[in-house]
Short mmCIF file of C-alpha atoms in Angstrom, two decimals:
data_model
loop_
_atom_site.label_atom_id
_atom_site.label_comp_id
_atom_site.label_asym_id
_atom_site.label_seq_id
_atom_site.Cartn_x
_atom_site.Cartn_y
_atom_site.Cartn_z
CA MET A 62 81.59 104.37 80.77
CA GLY A 63 81.84 107.73 79.04
CA LYS A 64 81.08 106.74 75.44
CA LEU A 65 79.05 104.21 73.51
CA PHE A 66 81.08 102.10 71.11
CA HIS A 67 79.94 100.74 67.77
CA PRO A 68 79.55 96.93 68.12
CA GLY A 69 82.04 96.12 65.40
CA ALA A 70 85.78 95.77 65.29
CA PHE A 71 87.29 98.21 67.74
CA LEU A 72 90.73 99.31 66.69
CA GLU A 73 93.12 101.60 68.40
CA LYS A 74 95.80 103.33 66.37
CA ILE A 75 98.78 104.70 68.22
CA LYS A 76 101.25 107.06 66.59
CA ARG A 77 104.69 107.67 67.95
CA LYS A 78 106.37 110.90 66.85
CA LYS A 79 109.96 111.64 67.68
CA LYS A 80 110.14 114.86 65.63
CA SER A 81 107.60 117.31 64.29
CA THR A 82 108.57 116.61 60.67
CA LYS A 83 105.93 114.94 58.53
CA ARG A 84 107.00 111.59 57.12
CA GLN A 85 105.39 108.60 55.48
CA LEU A 86 103.90 106.14 58.01
CA THR A 87 105.16 102.58 57.85
CA PRO A 88 102.96 99.62 58.89
CA LYS A 89 105.75 98.04 60.92
CA LEU A 90 106.92 99.12 64.35
CA LYS A 91 110.69 98.97 64.61
CA TYR A 92 111.59 98.43 68.25
CA GLY A 93 114.75 100.17 69.29
CA CYS A 94 114.87 102.19 66.08
CA SER A 95 116.77 105.46 66.52
CA SER A 96 115.60 107.08 63.28
CA SER A 97 113.32 110.12 63.20
CA GLU A 98 110.65 108.38 61.12
CA ASP A 99 107.07 108.05 62.31
CA HIS A 100 105.78 104.53 62.95
CA GLN A 101 102.38 103.09 63.65
CA PHE A 102 100.83 99.85 64.82
CA VAL A 103 97.23 98.73 65.12
CA ARG A 104 95.73 96.60 67.87
CA GLY A 105 92.28 95.13 68.38
CA ILE A 106 90.32 94.08 71.45
CA PRO A 107 87.55 91.45 71.56
CA ILE A 108 84.15 93.04 71.00
CA TYR A 109 82.56 91.12 73.88
CA ALA A 110 84.25 93.55 76.27
CA ILE A 111 82.00 96.24 74.80
CA SER A 112 78.93 94.29 73.70
CA GLN A 113 78.18 92.77 77.12
CA VAL A 114 77.89 96.19 78.73
CA LEU A 115 76.23 97.72 75.67
CA GLU A 116 73.41 95.18 75.84
CA LYS A 117 72.76 96.14 79.46
CA ILE A 118 72.67 99.84 78.59
CA ILE A 119 70.22 99.31 75.73
CA SER A 120 67.95 97.11 77.85
CA GLY A 121 67.89 99.70 80.64
CA THR A 122 69.54 97.67 83.37
CA PRO A 123 69.25 99.60 86.67
CA GLY A 124 72.24 101.64 87.75
CA PRO A 125 73.45 105.19 88.42
CA PHE A 126 72.37 107.63 85.74
CA ARG A 127 74.79 109.17 83.26
CA LEU A 128 74.30 111.68 80.47
CA ILE A 129 75.24 109.94 77.19
CA ASN A 130 74.98 111.89 73.93
CA GLY A 131 72.55 114.25 75.62
CA ILE A 132 70.32 111.42 76.86
CA ARG A 133 70.06 110.51 80.54
CA ARG A 134 70.60 106.75 80.78
CA PRO A 135 71.12 104.30 83.64
CA MET A 136 74.64 102.89 83.51
CA PRO A 137 74.89 99.29 84.75
CA LEU A 138 77.30 98.35 87.48
CA VAL A 139 79.94 95.87 86.30
CA ARG A 140 81.02 92.86 88.35
CA LEU A 141 84.72 92.11 88.08
CA LEU A 142 87.32 89.67 89.28
CA GLU A 143 90.00 92.26 90.00
CA VAL A 144 92.93 90.07 89.03
CA GLU A 145 95.52 90.45 86.27
CA LEU A 146 95.79 87.23 84.26
CA TYR A 147 97.96 85.98 81.42
CA PRO A 148 97.84 82.78 79.30
CA THR A 149 100.35 79.93 79.54
CA LEU A 150 100.59 77.04 77.09
CA LEU A 151 99.47 73.67 78.45
CA SER A 152 102.80 72.16 77.45
CA LYS A 153 104.52 74.59 79.80
CA ALA A 154 101.89 74.13 82.51
CA ARG A 155 102.57 70.38 82.41
CA SER A 156 106.23 71.06 83.20
CA TYR A 157 105.08 72.90 86.35
CA GLY A 158 103.33 69.74 87.53
CA LEU A 159 99.78 70.16 86.20
CA SER A 160 98.19 66.71 85.99
CA ASP A 161 97.41 64.97 82.70
CA ASN A 162 93.71 64.93 83.59
CA TRP A 163 93.58 68.72 83.76
CA VAL A 164 95.73 69.13 80.65
CA GLN A 165 93.30 66.92 78.72
CA ALA A 166 90.24 68.68 80.16
CA LEU A 167 91.55 72.15 79.24
CA ALA A 168 92.69 70.98 75.80
CA LYS A 169 89.24 69.52 75.15
CA LYS A 170 87.61 72.82 76.18
CA ASP A 171 89.86 74.90 73.90
CA PRO A 172 91.71 72.72 71.35
CA VAL A 173 92.93 75.74 69.37
CA ARG A 174 94.67 77.82 72.01
CA ARG A 175 95.54 74.96 74.40
CA GLN A 176 96.25 77.29 77.29
CA VAL A 177 95.59 77.95 80.97
CA LEU A 178 95.28 81.32 82.71
CA ARG A 179 97.78 82.28 85.40
CA VAL A 180 97.64 85.06 87.98
CA LYS A 181 100.03 87.95 87.42
CA GLY A 182 98.75 89.92 90.40
CA CYS A 183 95.66 91.16 92.24
CA LEU A 184 94.47 94.74 92.48
CA ALA A 185 95.23 96.13 95.91
CA GLY A 186 92.13 96.43 98.04
CA SER A 187 90.18 93.88 95.99
CA LYS A 188 88.35 90.92 97.48
CA ALA A 189 90.67 88.53 95.64
CA GLU A 190 93.85 90.13 96.98
CA LYS A 191 94.26 87.92 100.06
CA LEU A 192 93.23 84.70 98.30
CA LEU A 193 94.94 84.46 94.92
CA GLU A 194 98.70 84.57 94.57
CA GLN A 195 101.08 85.31 91.74
CA GLY A 196 101.62 82.21 89.60
CA ASP A 197 98.32 80.49 90.49
CA MET A 198 96.71 78.64 87.57
CA ILE A 199 92.95 79.13 87.22
CA LEU A 200 91.65 75.67 86.31
CA ALA A 201 87.88 75.90 86.81
CA ILE A 202 85.03 78.02 88.14
CA ASN A 203 82.01 76.14 89.49
CA LYS A 204 83.62 72.95 88.12
CA GLU A 205 83.65 74.38 84.56
CA PRO A 206 87.12 74.50 82.93
CA ILE A 207 88.50 77.99 82.34
CA THR A 208 90.80 78.64 79.38
CA CYS A 209 90.36 82.29 78.33
CA PHE A 210 89.42 85.75 79.59
CA LEU A 211 85.88 85.46 78.22
CA ASP A 212 85.27 82.48 80.52
CA ILE A 213 86.13 84.69 83.49
CA GLU A 214 83.85 87.48 82.25
CA ASN A 215 80.95 85.10 81.72
CA ALA A 216 81.37 83.58 85.17
CA CYS A 217 81.19 87.05 86.74
CA GLN A 218 78.12 88.00 84.69
CA LYS A 219 76.30 84.83 85.77
CA LEU A 220 76.54 85.99 89.38
CA ASP A 221 74.34 88.99 88.55
CA GLN A 222 71.84 86.78 86.75
CA SER A 223 71.37 84.54 89.79
CA ILE A 224 68.86 85.71 92.40
CA ASP A 225 70.52 83.93 95.33
CA SER A 226 74.09 84.84 94.31
CA ASP A 227 76.39 86.13 97.04
CA GLY A 228 78.94 87.50 94.58
CA VAL A 229 81.59 84.81 95.00
CA LEU A 230 83.23 82.36 92.59
CA ASN A 231 83.97 78.74 93.49
CA MET A 232 87.41 78.39 91.93
CA THR A 233 89.76 75.46 91.45
CA ILE A 234 93.38 76.56 91.18
CA PHE A 235 96.79 74.93 90.88
CA ARG A 236 99.41 76.31 93.27
CA GLN A 237 102.89 74.93 93.91
CA GLY A 238 102.01 71.40 92.83
CA LYS A 239 98.64 71.22 94.58
CA GLU A 240 95.04 71.60 93.46
CA ILE A 241 93.15 73.94 95.78
CA ASP A 242 89.47 74.90 95.95
CA LEU A 243 88.84 78.53 96.88
CA ILE A 244 85.84 80.81 97.32
CA VAL A 245 86.90 84.13 95.80
CA GLY A 246 84.87 87.32 96.05
CA THR A 247 84.21 89.69 93.15
CA ASP A 248 84.00 93.50 93.11
CA VAL A 249 81.35 95.78 91.61
CA ARG A 250 82.42 98.99 89.81
CA ASP A 251 80.48 101.78 88.13
CA GLY A 252 83.04 102.38 85.39
CA ASN A 253 83.28 106.13 86.02
CA GLY A 254 86.88 105.99 87.19
CA SER A 255 88.17 109.04 89.06
CA THR A 256 85.37 111.51 89.73
CA ARG A 257 87.01 113.78 92.29
CA MET A 258 90.40 115.39 92.80
CA VAL A 259 91.90 118.08 95.02
CA ASN A 260 94.64 120.58 94.21
CA TRP A 261 96.52 121.27 97.42
CA CYS A 262 99.73 123.32 97.47
CA GLY A 263 100.17 122.51 93.78
CA SER A 264 99.73 118.74 94.03
CA ILE A 265 96.95 116.75 92.37
CA ILE A 266 95.48 114.45 95.01
CA GLN A 267 92.81 111.78 94.57
CA ASP A 268 91.71 108.39 95.84
CA PRO A 269 93.86 105.57 94.36
CA HIS A 270 92.52 104.68 90.90
CA SER A 271 92.53 101.25 89.27
CA ALA A 272 95.86 101.68 87.49
CA VAL A 273 97.55 102.44 90.81
CA ARG A 274 95.79 99.59 92.59
CA ALA A 275 96.92 97.24 89.81
CA LEU A 276 100.48 97.72 91.06
CA GLY A 277 99.41 95.62 94.04
CA PHE A 278 100.21 98.03 96.86
CA LEU A 279 98.23 100.29 99.19
CA PRO A 280 99.48 101.67 102.52
CA LYS A 281 98.28 99.76 105.55
CA GLU A 282 97.47 102.95 107.44
CA GLY A 283 93.95 103.40 106.09
CA HIS A 284 95.26 103.53 102.50
CA GLY A 285 95.57 107.34 102.36
CA VAL A 286 95.13 109.69 99.41
CA TYR A 287 97.28 109.39 96.30
CA VAL A 288 99.52 112.15 94.91
CA ALA A 289 99.08 111.82 91.15
CA ARG A 290 100.92 114.93 89.89
CA TRP A 291 102.60 118.12 91.04
CA CYS A 292 103.12 121.58 89.55
CA HIS A 293 106.45 123.30 88.95
CA GLY A 294 107.12 126.21 91.26
CA SER A 295 104.50 125.10 93.79
CA PRO A 296 105.07 124.54 97.53
CA VAL A 297 105.09 120.76 97.05
CA HIS A 298 107.77 121.20 94.37
CA ARG A 299 109.85 123.38 96.66
CA TYR A 300 109.63 121.03 99.62
CA GLY A 301 109.79 117.73 97.71
CA LEU A 302 106.29 116.26 97.92
CA TYR A 303 106.27 114.50 94.55
CA ALA A 304 103.98 112.01 92.81
CA LEU A 305 103.77 108.22 93.29
CA GLN A 306 103.14 108.39 97.02
CA TRP A 307 100.26 108.45 99.46
CA ILE A 308 99.54 111.07 102.12
CA VAL A 309 98.49 109.16 105.23
CA GLU A 310 98.69 111.97 107.82
CA VAL A 311 98.57 115.78 107.89
CA ASN A 312 99.72 117.40 111.15
CA GLY A 313 99.26 114.05 112.88
CA GLN A 314 95.66 113.61 111.71
CA PRO A 315 94.95 110.49 109.60
CA THR A 316 93.78 111.04 106.02
CA PRO A 317 92.46 107.61 104.91
CA ASP A 318 90.29 109.06 102.14
CA LEU A 319 89.70 112.26 100.20
CA GLU A 320 86.87 113.50 102.42
CA SER A 321 88.95 113.30 105.59
CA PHE A 322 91.89 114.92 103.79
CA ILE A 323 89.72 117.89 102.80
CA GLU A 324 88.46 118.24 106.37
CA VAL A 325 92.05 118.54 107.60
CA VAL A 326 93.51 120.90 104.98
CA LYS A 327 90.59 123.34 104.94
CA GLY A 328 91.52 124.30 108.49
CA LEU A 329 95.10 125.22 107.55
CA GLU A 330 96.00 128.91 107.23
CA ASP A 331 98.11 130.81 104.72
CA ARG A 332 101.90 130.64 105.30
CA GLU A 333 101.37 127.89 107.85
CA PHE A 334 103.94 125.11 108.10
CA VAL A 335 102.35 121.70 107.62
CA ARG A 336 103.80 118.33 108.64
CA VAL A 337 102.96 115.61 106.13
CA LYS A 338 103.51 111.87 106.51
CA THR A 339 103.70 109.93 103.26
CA VAL A 340 104.23 106.36 102.09
CA HIS A 341 105.99 105.88 98.76
CA LEU A 342 105.06 103.37 96.09
CA ASN A 343 107.98 101.25 97.28
CA GLY A 344 106.45 101.13 100.79
CA LYS A 345 108.93 103.48 102.48
CA PRO A 346 107.42 106.03 104.91
CA ARG A 347 108.59 109.63 105.04
CA VAL A 348 107.78 112.78 107.01
CA LEU A 349 108.30 116.25 105.54
CA THR A 350 107.26 119.82 106.26
CA LEU A 351 105.99 122.32 103.72
CA LYS A 352 104.68 125.87 103.86
CA GLN A 353 101.28 126.75 102.43
CA ASP A 354 100.84 129.61 99.98
CA LEU A 355 97.12 130.26 99.61
CA HIS A 356 97.71 133.42 97.59
CA TYR A 357 99.23 131.71 94.56
CA TRP A 358 98.25 128.11 95.35
CA PRO A 359 94.75 128.02 96.85
CA THR A 360 93.13 124.72 97.76
CA TRP A 361 90.36 123.66 95.37
CA GLU A 362 88.61 120.55 94.13
CA LEU A 363 87.15 119.23 90.89
CA THR A 364 84.11 116.98 91.05
CA PHE A 365 82.52 115.08 88.17
CA GLU A 366 78.71 114.94 88.08
CA PRO A 367 77.65 111.94 85.95
CA GLU A 368 74.02 113.06 85.58
CA SER A 369 75.05 116.33 83.90
CA ASP A 370 78.32 114.97 82.43
CA THR A 371 80.21 118.03 83.68
CA TRP A 372 83.12 118.82 85.97
CA LYS A 373 82.66 121.51 88.61
CA ARG A 374 85.36 123.40 90.46
CA ARG A 375 84.94 124.53 94.06
CA THR A 376 87.38 126.58 96.13
CA ILE A 377 88.07 124.96 99.49
CA LYS A 378 90.50 127.48 100.98
CA ALA A 379 92.02 130.63 99.50
CA LEU A 380 93.61 133.80 100.81
CA GLN A 381 90.84 136.21 101.71
CA PRO A 382 91.36 139.74 100.32
CA THR A 383 91.90 142.38 102.98
CA GLY A 384 89.47 145.29 103.19
CA ALA A 385 90.44 148.81 102.19
#
């Protein structure tokens, strides 16, 4: 977490501008509108998403330290069920075969919303990935009915409060007409997000972040490092190494993570041809060759240091100036 939020209503205002002209904002968002007017809409998120973590920060729950507003504070680790969920009305769930007993139990738990949570997808590499499937209905955790996202959050937080917890949830789900009991693992995150990236041949390379993992795919070959962006005029632009793909090998050497990738590329020389094996977001592998240019495109990395709240740049490989 990079900022502390005020424990009140948290609103996010998004402005869409199609031209630089200043116009009166309208409170309605007109989808598909081709006019040049500016529009705005306002959304809110439940405050419990902030307050639960904020309480841990204030109480000094142990965790890695982070500089917040000039004060060095321990930031608590957050336990998550890395699954994307969405609500479905009980009336629709009944048509999928959900029993009357469960419909009544869920309606009794939440008579206002009358809904059940369904799985949209699991984050790739998560402990839930191999267990939960798209379309599963989450009926209960530890025999307690589940009807909303807060129920999931509370179930995960209870695992940290239990001394003998092994970090798993005893879930009851509904899948293809059958009720199934599963033991699903949870993941622990520090909330810092991406803290390291490498610029190699004009491409921005990092370990896959949560938004990428939410797409539900990682290469089988040790995952690899993710190409997030590329620069115009760079070697990767010239030779076609674009974003939305993973580098899994460089000159035949596996690059399962950022550290191993750095170890490989720091041994490459200027003007050297490099063979790169990639896997695209659609799962298709590809092999290409590019030529390094350490004069204009040196290899360097950015690393975030949470304790000082700063980013530091370090040159990994650059063209050494020749002596007079």
